[in-house]
Coordinates of C-alpha atoms in Angstrom, one line a residue:
Chain U
M150 CA -34.1 -8.1 -15.8
M151 CA -32.1 -8.0 -12.6
A152 CA -29.3 -6.1 -14.4
E153 CA -31.8 -3.5 -15.7
G154 CA -33.3 -3.1 -12.3
I155 CA -29.9 -2.4 -10.7
F156 CA -29.0 0.1 -13.5
I157 CA -32.3 1.9 -13.0
Y158 CA -31.8 2.1 -9.3
L159 CA -28.3 3.4 -9.7
A160 CA -29.1 5.9 -12.4
A161 CA -32.1 7.3 -10.4
A162 CA -30.0 7.5 -7.2
I163 CA -27.2 9.3 -9.0
V164 CA -29.6 11.9 -10.4
I165 CA -31.4 12.4 -7.0
L166 CA -28.1 12.6 -5.1
S167 CA -26.6 15.1 -7.5
V168 CA -29.6 17.4 -7.0
L169 CA -29.2 16.9 -3.2
V170 CA -25.5 17.8 -3.3
I171 CA -26.2 21.2 -4.9
T172 CA -29.3 22.0 -2.8
R173 CA -28.0 21.4 0.8
S174 CA -27.4 24.7 2.6
N175 CA -24.8 23.1 4.9
P176 CA -21.6 22.3 3.0
V177 CA -20.7 19.4 5.2
H178 CA -24.1 17.8 4.5
S179 CA -23.6 18.2 0.8
M180 CA -20.1 16.6 1.1
I181 CA -21.7 13.5 2.8
T182 CA -24.3 13.3 0.0
M183 CA -21.5 13.5 -2.5
L184 CA -19.7 10.6 -0.8
V185 CA -22.8 8.5 -1.2
L186 CA -23.0 9.7 -4.9
F187 CA -19.4 8.5 -5.5
F188 CA -20.3 5.1 -4.2
H189 CA -23.2 4.8 -6.5
I190 CA -21.0 5.7 -9.5
A191 CA -18.5 3.0 -8.3
A192 CA -21.3 0.5 -8.2
L193 CA -22.2 1.5 -11.8
Y194 CA -18.7 0.6 -12.8
V195 CA -18.9 -2.8 -11.1
T196 CA -22.0 -3.6 -13.2
L197 CA -20.0 -2.8 -16.3
N198 CA -17.3 -5.4 -15.3
A199 CA -14.9 -2.5 -14.6
E200 CA -14.0 -3.4 -11.0
F201 CA -10.6 -1.6 -11.2
L202 CA -12.2 1.7 -12.2
A203 CA -14.7 1.2 -9.3
A204 CA -12.0 0.8 -6.8
I205 CA -10.0 3.7 -8.2
Q206 CA -13.2 5.8 -8.2
V207 CA -13.6 5.3 -4.4
I208 CA -9.9 5.6 -3.6
V209 CA -9.2 8.8 -5.6
Y210 CA -12.5 10.6 -5.4
A211 CA -13.9 9.5 -2.1
G212 CA -10.6 8.8 -0.4
A213 CA -8.5 11.7 -1.5
I214 CA -10.3 14.6 -3.3
L215 CA -13.4 14.7 -1.2
V216 CA -11.3 14.6 2.0
L217 CA -9.4 17.6 0.8
F218 CA -12.7 19.4 0.1
L219 CA -13.9 18.5 3.6
F220 CA -10.6 19.9 5.0
V221 CA -11.2 23.2 3.3
V222 CA -14.8 23.4 4.4
L223 CA -13.9 22.5 8.0
L224 CA -11.1 25.0 8.2
L225 CA -13.3 27.8 6.8
N226 CA -15.8 26.7 9.5
L227 CA -18.9 27.6 7.5
K228 CA -21.9 26.5 9.6
E229 CA -24.4 27.9 7.1
E230 CA -24.2 28.9 3.5
M231 CA -23.0 32.5 2.8
V232 CA -25.8 34.6 1.3
A233 CA -24.4 36.4 -1.8
R234 CA -26.0 38.5 -4.5
R235 CA -27.1 36.7 -7.6
Y236 CA -24.6 36.9 -10.5
I237 CA -27.3 37.1 -13.1
G238 CA -30.5 39.2 -12.5
P239 CA -33.5 37.7 -14.3
W240 CA -33.8 34.0 -13.7
P241 CA -36.2 33.2 -16.6
L242 CA -33.3 34.0 -18.9
G243 CA -31.2 31.2 -17.3
V244 CA -34.1 28.7 -17.5
L245 CA -34.5 29.6 -21.2
A246 CA -30.8 29.0 -21.9
A247 CA -30.9 25.7 -20.0
L248 CA -34.0 24.5 -21.9
G249 CA -32.3 25.5 -25.2
L250 CA -29.3 23.4 -24.2
L251 CA -31.6 20.5 -23.3
V252 CA -33.3 20.7 -26.7
V253 CA -29.9 20.7 -28.5
I254 CA -28.7 17.6 -26.5
V255 CA -32.0 15.7 -27.1
L256 CA -31.9 16.5 -30.9
S257 CA -28.2 15.4 -31.1
L258 CA -29.0 12.1 -29.4
K259 CA -30.6 10.9 -32.7
S260 CA -27.4 11.0 -34.6
F261 CA -25.6 9.0 -32.0
I262 CA -23.9 5.9 -33.5
P263 CA -22.2 3.3 -31.2
G264 CA -18.6 2.7 -32.2
P265 CA -17.5 -0.5 -33.8
S266 CA -16.7 -3.2 -31.2
G267 CA -12.9 -3.6 -30.8
V268 CA -10.6 -6.4 -29.6
F269 CA -11.6 -6.1 -25.9
T270 CA -15.1 -7.5 -25.7
T271 CA -16.8 -8.3 -22.4
E272 CA -15.6 -11.9 -22.5
V273 CA -12.0 -10.9 -23.1
V274 CA -12.0 -8.4 -20.3
R275 CA -13.6 -10.9 -17.9
A276 CA -11.1 -13.6 -18.8
E277 CA -8.0 -11.4 -18.6
T278 CA -9.3 -9.3 -15.6
N279 CA -10.1 -5.6 -16.0
T280 CA -6.8 -4.5 -14.3
K281 CA -4.5 -6.4 -16.7
V282 CA -6.3 -5.3 -19.8
L283 CA -6.3 -1.7 -18.7
G284 CA -2.5 -1.9 -17.9
Q285 CA -1.7 -3.5 -21.2
I286 CA -3.5 -1.0 -23.3
L287 CA -2.3 2.0 -21.2
F288 CA 1.4 1.1 -21.6
T289 CA 1.3 0.1 -25.2
E290 CA -1.2 1.9 -27.4
Y291 CA -1.6 5.0 -25.1
L292 CA 1.9 5.2 -23.8
Y293 CA 2.6 8.6 -25.2
P294 CA -0.6 10.3 -23.9
F295 CA 0.0 8.6 -20.6
E296 CA 3.5 10.1 -20.3
V297 CA 2.2 13.5 -21.3
V298 CA -0.4 13.4 -18.5
S299 CA 2.3 12.4 -16.0
M300 CA 4.4 15.4 -17.1
I301 CA 1.4 17.7 -16.7
L302 CA 0.8 16.3 -13.2
L303 CA 4.5 16.7 -12.3
V304 CA 4.4 20.4 -13.4
A305 CA 1.3 20.9 -11.2
I306 CA 3.1 19.4 -8.2
I307 CA 6.2 21.5 -8.7
G308 CA 4.0 24.6 -9.1
A309 CA 2.2 23.9 -5.9
I310 CA 5.5 23.5 -4.0
V311 CA 6.8 26.8 -5.4
L312 CA 3.6 28.6 -4.4
A313 CA 3.7 27.2 -0.9
K314 CA 7.4 27.9 -0.3
K315 CA 7.1 31.5 -1.5
R316 CA 4.5 32.2 1.1
L317 CA 6.7 30.7 3.8
R318 CA 9.7 32.9 2.9
N319 CA 7.8 36.2 3.2
Chain L
M44 CA -17.6 -10.8 -9.7
N45 CA -19.0 -14.2 -8.8
F46 CA -21.7 -12.8 -6.7
L47 CA -22.9 -10.3 -9.2
E48 CA -23.0 -12.8 -12.0
A49 CA -24.9 -15.2 -9.8
A50 CA -27.3 -12.4 -9.0
M51 CA -28.0 -11.8 -12.7
Q52 CA -29.8 -15.2 -13.0
P53 CA -32.5 -15.2 -10.4
G54 CA -35.0 -18.0 -9.9
S55 CA -32.5 -20.8 -10.2
V56 CA -31.8 -23.1 -7.3
D57 CA -28.1 -22.3 -7.6
F58 CA -28.9 -18.6 -7.0
L59 CA -30.7 -19.2 -3.8
Y60 CA -28.1 -21.7 -2.7
N61 CA -25.3 -19.2 -3.3
I62 CA -27.1 -16.5 -1.4
A63 CA -27.6 -18.8 1.5
I64 CA -23.9 -19.8 1.6
I65 CA -22.9 -16.2 1.4
V66 CA -25.2 -15.2 4.3
I67 CA -23.9 -18.1 6.5
K68 CA -20.3 -17.1 5.7
I69 CA -21.0 -13.5 6.7
L70 CA -22.6 -14.5 10.0
V71 CA -19.7 -16.8 10.8
V72 CA -17.0 -14.2 10.0
F73 CA -18.9 -11.5 11.8
G74 CA -19.4 -13.6 14.9
V75 CA -15.8 -14.8 15.0
I76 CA -14.4 -11.3 14.5
M77 CA -16.6 -9.7 17.1
L78 CA -15.5 -12.3 19.6
H79 CA -11.9 -11.5 18.6
V80 CA -12.5 -7.7 19.0
A81 CA -13.9 -8.3 22.5
Y82 CA -11.0 -10.4 23.6
A83 CA -8.4 -8.2 21.9
T84 CA -9.2 -5.6 24.5
Y85 CA -8.7 -8.2 27.3
F86 CA -5.5 -9.4 25.6
E87 CA -4.3 -5.7 25.4
R88 CA -4.9 -4.9 29.0
K89 CA -3.3 -8.2 30.2
T90 CA -0.2 -7.8 27.9
I91 CA 0.4 -4.1 28.8
G92 CA -0.3 -4.9 32.5
H93 CA 2.3 -7.6 32.6
M94 CA 4.8 -5.5 30.7
Q95 CA 4.4 -2.8 33.4
V96 CA 4.6 -5.4 36.2
R97 CA 0.9 -5.2 37.0
L98 CA -1.7 -8.0 36.8
G99 CA -4.3 -6.2 34.5
P100 CA -8.0 -7.0 34.9
M101 CA -8.5 -9.7 37.6
R102 CA -11.9 -9.1 39.2
V103 CA -14.6 -10.3 36.8
G104 CA -14.4 -14.1 36.4
P105 CA -11.2 -16.2 36.8
H106 CA -8.2 -14.0 35.8
G107 CA -10.7 -11.3 34.7
L108 CA -11.7 -13.5 31.7
L109 CA -15.3 -12.1 31.7
Q110 CA -14.1 -8.5 31.7
P111 CA -14.8 -7.8 28.0
I112 CA -18.4 -9.0 28.4
A113 CA -18.9 -6.8 31.5
D114 CA -17.5 -3.8 29.6
G115 CA -19.8 -4.6 26.7
I116 CA -22.9 -4.7 28.9
K117 CA -21.8 -1.5 30.7
L118 CA -21.4 0.4 27.4
F119 CA -24.7 -0.9 26.1
F120 CA -26.7 0.3 29.1
K121 CA -24.9 3.7 29.7
E122 CA -26.8 6.9 29.1
D123 CA -26.5 8.2 25.5
I124 CA -25.5 11.9 25.8
I125 CA -25.8 14.0 22.7
P126 CA -24.3 17.6 22.9
A127 CA -27.1 20.2 22.4
Q128 CA -25.1 22.2 19.8
S129 CA -24.0 19.3 17.8
D130 CA -25.0 18.6 14.2
K131 CA -27.3 15.7 15.0
P132 CA -27.6 13.8 11.7
V133 CA -23.8 13.9 11.2
F134 CA -23.2 13.1 14.8
F135 CA -25.4 9.9 14.5
V136 CA -23.9 8.8 11.2
A137 CA -20.2 9.2 12.0
P138 CA -19.7 6.1 14.2
V139 CA -21.7 4.1 11.7
I140 CA -19.4 5.1 8.8
S141 CA -16.4 4.1 10.9
L142 CA -17.8 0.7 11.7
V143 CA -19.1 0.0 8.2
A144 CA -15.8 0.9 6.6
A145 CA -14.0 -1.5 9.0
L146 CA -16.4 -4.4 8.7
T147 CA -16.8 -4.3 4.9
S148 CA -13.1 -5.1 4.4
L149 CA -13.7 -8.5 6.1
A150 CA -15.6 -9.6 3.0
V151 CA -12.4 -10.0 0.9
I152 CA -10.0 -11.6 3.4
P153 CA -9.3 -15.3 2.7
F154 CA -9.1 -17.0 6.2
F155 CA -8.1 -20.3 4.6
D156 CA -8.0 -21.9 1.1
G157 CA -11.4 -21.3 -0.5
F158 CA -13.0 -19.5 2.5
V159 CA -13.6 -15.9 1.5
I160 CA -17.0 -14.2 1.3
A161 CA -16.3 -12.2 -1.9
D162 CA -13.4 -13.5 -4.0
I163 CA -13.0 -10.3 -6.1
N164 CA -10.2 -9.5 -8.5
V165 CA -9.3 -6.1 -6.9
G166 CA -9.4 -7.3 -3.3
L167 CA -6.3 -5.3 -2.3
L168 CA -7.6 -2.1 -3.8
F169 CA -11.0 -2.7 -2.1
V170 CA -9.3 -2.9 1.3
L171 CA -7.4 0.4 0.6
A172 CA -10.7 2.1 -0.6
M173 CA -12.5 1.0 2.6
S174 CA -9.6 2.1 4.9
S175 CA -9.7 5.5 3.3
L176 CA -13.4 5.7 4.0
G177 CA -12.7 5.2 7.7
S178 CA -11.2 8.6 7.9
Y179 CA -14.7 10.2 7.2
G180 CA -16.1 8.7 10.3
I181 CA -13.3 10.3 12.4
I182 CA -13.4 13.7 10.7
L183 CA -17.2 14.0 10.8
A184 CA -17.3 12.8 14.4
G185 CA -14.8 15.5 15.3
W186 CA -16.6 18.2 13.4
S187 CA -20.2 17.4 14.4
S188 CA -19.5 17.3 18.1
N189 CA -18.9 21.0 18.1
S190 CA -16.1 20.8 20.6
K191 CA -12.5 22.2 20.2
Y192 CA -10.9 18.9 21.4
S193 CA -12.8 16.7 19.1
F194 CA -12.3 19.0 16.2
L195 CA -8.5 19.1 16.7
G196 CA -8.4 15.3 17.1
G197 CA -10.4 14.9 13.8
L198 CA -8.2 17.2 11.9
R199 CA -5.0 15.5 13.1
S200 CA -6.4 12.2 12.3
A201 CA -7.4 13.2 8.8
A202 CA -3.9 14.6 8.0
Q203 CA -2.3 11.5 9.5
I204 CA -4.5 9.0 7.6
I205 CA -4.1 10.7 4.2
S206 CA -0.3 10.9 4.6
Y207 CA 0.2 7.3 5.7
E208 CA -2.4 5.8 3.3
I209 CA 0.0 6.8 0.4
A210 CA 2.9 5.0 2.0
M211 CA 0.7 1.9 2.8
G212 CA -0.6 1.7 -0.8
L213 CA 2.8 2.1 -2.3
S214 CA 4.3 -0.6 0.0
L215 CA 1.7 -3.1 -1.3
V216 CA 2.6 -2.3 -5.0
G217 CA 5.7 -4.5 -4.7
V218 CA 3.5 -7.4 -3.6
M219 CA 1.2 -6.9 -6.5
M220 CA 4.2 -6.9 -8.9
L221 CA 5.6 -10.1 -7.5
S222 CA 2.3 -12.0 -7.5
G223 CA 0.9 -10.4 -10.7
S224 CA -2.6 -10.1 -9.1
M225 CA -4.6 -8.0 -6.7
N226 CA -6.8 -11.0 -5.7
L227 CA -5.9 -11.9 -2.1
T228 CA -6.2 -15.6 -2.7
E229 CA -3.9 -15.4 -5.7
I230 CA -1.4 -13.4 -3.7
V231 CA -1.2 -16.1 -1.0
K232 CA -0.9 -18.8 -3.7
A233 CA 1.9 -16.9 -5.4
Q234 CA 4.0 -16.9 -2.2
E235 CA 4.3 -20.7 -2.1
H236 CA 7.5 -20.7 -4.2
Y237 CA 9.3 -18.2 -2.0
P238 CA 11.5 -18.8 1.0
L239 CA 9.3 -20.0 4.0
G240 CA 6.3 -19.5 1.7
M241 CA 6.3 -15.8 2.4
F242 CA 6.9 -12.5 0.6
L243 CA 8.6 -11.2 3.8
F244 CA 12.2 -11.7 2.6
P245 CA 11.9 -10.5 -1.0
Q246 CA 9.7 -7.6 0.2
L247 CA 11.5 -6.7 3.5
I248 CA 11.5 -2.9 2.9
A249 CA 7.8 -3.0 1.9
C250 CA 6.9 -5.0 5.0
F251 CA 8.8 -2.5 7.2
V252 CA 6.9 0.5 5.5
Y253 CA 3.6 -1.4 5.7
T254 CA 4.0 -2.2 9.4
I255 CA 4.7 1.4 10.4
S256 CA 2.0 2.8 8.1
V257 CA -0.6 0.5 9.6
I258 CA 0.1 1.6 13.1
A259 CA -0.4 5.2 12.0
E260 CA -3.4 4.3 9.9
T261 CA -5.2 2.6 12.8
N262 CA -4.3 5.5 15.2
R263 CA -2.4 3.2 17.6
A264 CA 0.4 4.3 19.9
P265 CA 3.1 5.7 19.2
F266 CA 1.1 7.4 16.5
D267 CA -2.1 7.9 18.5
L268 CA -2.1 11.7 18.3
P269 CA -5.7 12.0 17.2
E270 CA -6.8 10.6 20.6
A271 CA -3.8 11.8 22.6
E272 CA -5.5 11.6 26.0
S273 CA -3.0 13.9 27.8
E274 CA -3.6 16.8 25.5
L275 CA -7.0 16.3 23.7
V276 CA -8.9 14.3 26.4
A277 CA -9.8 11.6 24.0
G278 CA -9.6 13.3 20.6
Y279 CA -12.4 12.9 18.1
F280 CA -14.8 10.9 20.3
V281 CA -14.7 13.0 23.5
E282 CA -18.4 13.9 23.2
Y283 CA -19.6 10.3 22.4
S284 CA -20.9 8.1 25.2
G285 CA -22.6 4.8 25.7
M286 CA -22.9 2.5 22.6
R287 CA -22.0 5.2 20.1
Y288 CA -18.6 5.4 21.8
G289 CA -18.6 1.6 21.7
L290 CA -19.1 1.6 17.9
F291 CA -15.9 3.6 17.5
F292 CA -14.1 1.2 19.8
I293 CA -15.3 -1.8 17.8
A294 CA -14.3 0.0 14.6
E295 CA -10.8 0.7 15.8
Y296 CA -10.1 -2.9 16.9
T297 CA -11.7 -4.4 13.7
A298 CA -9.5 -2.1 11.6
M299 CA -6.5 -3.4 13.6
I300 CA -7.5 -7.0 12.8
I301 CA -8.1 -6.2 9.1
M302 CA -4.8 -4.5 8.7
A303 CA -3.0 -7.4 10.5
S304 CA -4.8 -9.8 8.2
I305 CA -3.7 -7.9 5.1
G306 CA -0.2 -8.0 6.4
I307 CA -0.5 -11.8 6.9
V308 CA -2.0 -12.3 3.4
C309 CA 0.6 -10.1 1.6
F310 CA 3.8 -10.7 3.6
L311 CA 3.5 -13.7 5.9
G312 CA 2.0 -16.4 3.5
G313 CA -1.6 -16.3 4.6
W314 CA -3.1 -19.6 5.7
N315 CA 0.1 -21.6 4.8
G316 CA 2.5 -22.7 7.6
P317 CA 5.7 -24.7 7.9
F318 CA 3.5 -27.9 8.2
E319 CA -0.1 -28.6 7.7
I320 CA -2.4 -28.9 10.8
P321 CA -5.1 -31.5 10.1
Y322 CA -8.8 -30.5 10.4
V323 CA -8.0 -26.8 11.3
P324 CA -7.2 -25.1 8.0
F325 CA -7.4 -21.6 9.6
A326 CA -4.9 -22.4 12.5
W327 CA -1.9 -20.7 10.9
F328 CA -3.8 -17.7 9.9
F329 CA -5.1 -17.0 13.4
L330 CA -1.7 -17.9 15.1
K331 CA -0.1 -15.2 12.8
L332 CA -2.9 -12.8 13.6
Y333 CA -2.4 -13.2 17.4
L334 CA 1.3 -12.7 16.9
L335 CA 0.8 -9.4 15.0
I336 CA -1.8 -8.2 17.5
F337 CA 0.7 -8.8 20.3
V338 CA 3.3 -6.8 18.3
Y339 CA 0.8 -3.8 18.3
Y340 CA 0.5 -4.0 22.1
W341 CA 4.2 -4.6 22.5
I342 CA 5.0 -1.4 20.5
R343 CA 2.3 0.5 22.5
A344 CA 3.8 -0.5 25.8
T345 CA 7.4 0.3 24.7
L346 CA 7.4 3.5 22.8
P347 CA 6.4 7.1 23.8
R348 CA 4.1 9.1 21.6
Y349 CA 5.6 10.8 18.5
R350 CA 5.6 14.6 18.1
Y351 CA 3.3 15.8 15.3
D352 CA 5.9 17.3 13.0
H353 CA 8.1 14.2 13.4
L354 CA 5.1 12.0 12.4
M355 CA 4.6 14.0 9.2
D356 CA 8.3 14.0 8.4
L357 CA 8.5 10.2 8.9
G358 CA 5.5 9.6 6.6
W359 CA 6.4 12.0 3.8
K360 CA 10.2 12.1 3.8
V361 CA 11.1 8.5 4.9
L362 CA 8.4 6.0 4.3
I363 CA 7.1 7.2 0.9
P364 CA 10.6 7.4 -0.7
L365 CA 11.4 4.0 0.8
A366 CA 8.3 2.5 -0.7
L367 CA 9.0 4.1 -4.1
L368 CA 12.6 2.7 -4.0
N369 CA 11.1 -0.7 -3.2
I370 CA 8.9 -0.5 -6.3
V371 CA 11.9 0.4 -8.5
V372 CA 14.1 -2.4 -7.1
T373 CA 11.4 -5.0 -7.3
G374 CA 10.7 -4.0 -11.0
I375 CA 14.4 -4.2 -11.9
V376 CA 14.9 -7.6 -10.2
K377 CA 11.7 -8.9 -11.8
V378 CA 12.9 -7.9 -15.3
L379 CA 16.4 -9.3 -14.7
L380 CA 15.3 -12.7 -13.4

């Protein structure tokens, strides 16, 4: 009962905050709303016994990515939202497309089958601690994808350096 | 996770008992740390005073002992001035974010064996997450004040905190590898088999990187560029007055105590000492804390402020490679032994 109550609160808060993020006219206010949103997502992870993911969610998203967003917004010094022309003219068309997508999603929910439970049940994760289990599986079963992701990130870092240096030279 | 699992079974006597114990622990820790914050300012003024051959505060009470209380009362009753062109909601919320980020970390610090408010598995990551949240308070305060000086201070601080957070996080990886855990109590217990009951010697490089990063992370001299009083008046909180300014002040000193505590837990053996002091299990922890706080003041009284580009060079080109090297060496040694 208590667990369901917490979940319902978090889910409702996440939906409401997401709407608030995209409706604020001041970009800094929408950043702050997004910060609160990230904390609710982290709390959702905690209720799922995934405390490592919760901490990483806060460190990476709230601590790093959102700060960089904030930097850009502050440097642009946008006090109010810029008013731009609509990309698409008639809005009923957009609503129709969104409703169609909603219908497709709701219909496809029926054919949703939960996957078979694996080796890592809640009890195993709790006994071994989330961090250890995640590390073990990441560096054994998923080692190859992990290395591929690292390479992609390295390429992105080198690309960023090259772009930044080019501008300096000119 | 203990708290959440307990909260899942309401109605039982154990549940209410657990809640009561947690609330009492929170009140005790909050009270003790607030007292330490107040007297940390007195200790700072006295230390720096004597290092500069002055006496420091002497007027209020014997040897100025009541000075922090007088300062507190003064701040509390001062007029609260809010700039007319400021972004009011953000202006109000910024000092609260700073203070909450600092105080929340207190929940995971083990002051002595068995005394910790929330004994969570990812204690170390939790502290890192909360310290990164602290930068929001500073950036938002700088931006919402609508003043050039605060804005510059806020931007500098954000850049500094982001850079040094990486070095700090990486320096703690070695400790996690040696203890095989991120739970702070486990980390202290893992140190008992090492020389002097500390990770200090096996992790000397990490401790060096951590100490420097912490000074930058808490905006203390010689890395106090965000509040460089000679160029930016007071940096990000120029426009704050009265108790709102006081909140920033408390947040800064609490953050110093938190970071020193994490240093004690990770490198200096936590509550363990060379011999056991009967009836006062927290004695060693607090003695080490006072020593580290003194080191903060000692460095402030000794070194001149860093230049901004030097600060960035030190963080990115010296401390981060050193911390990475430490991880590699620790890994190799751990595999070989």
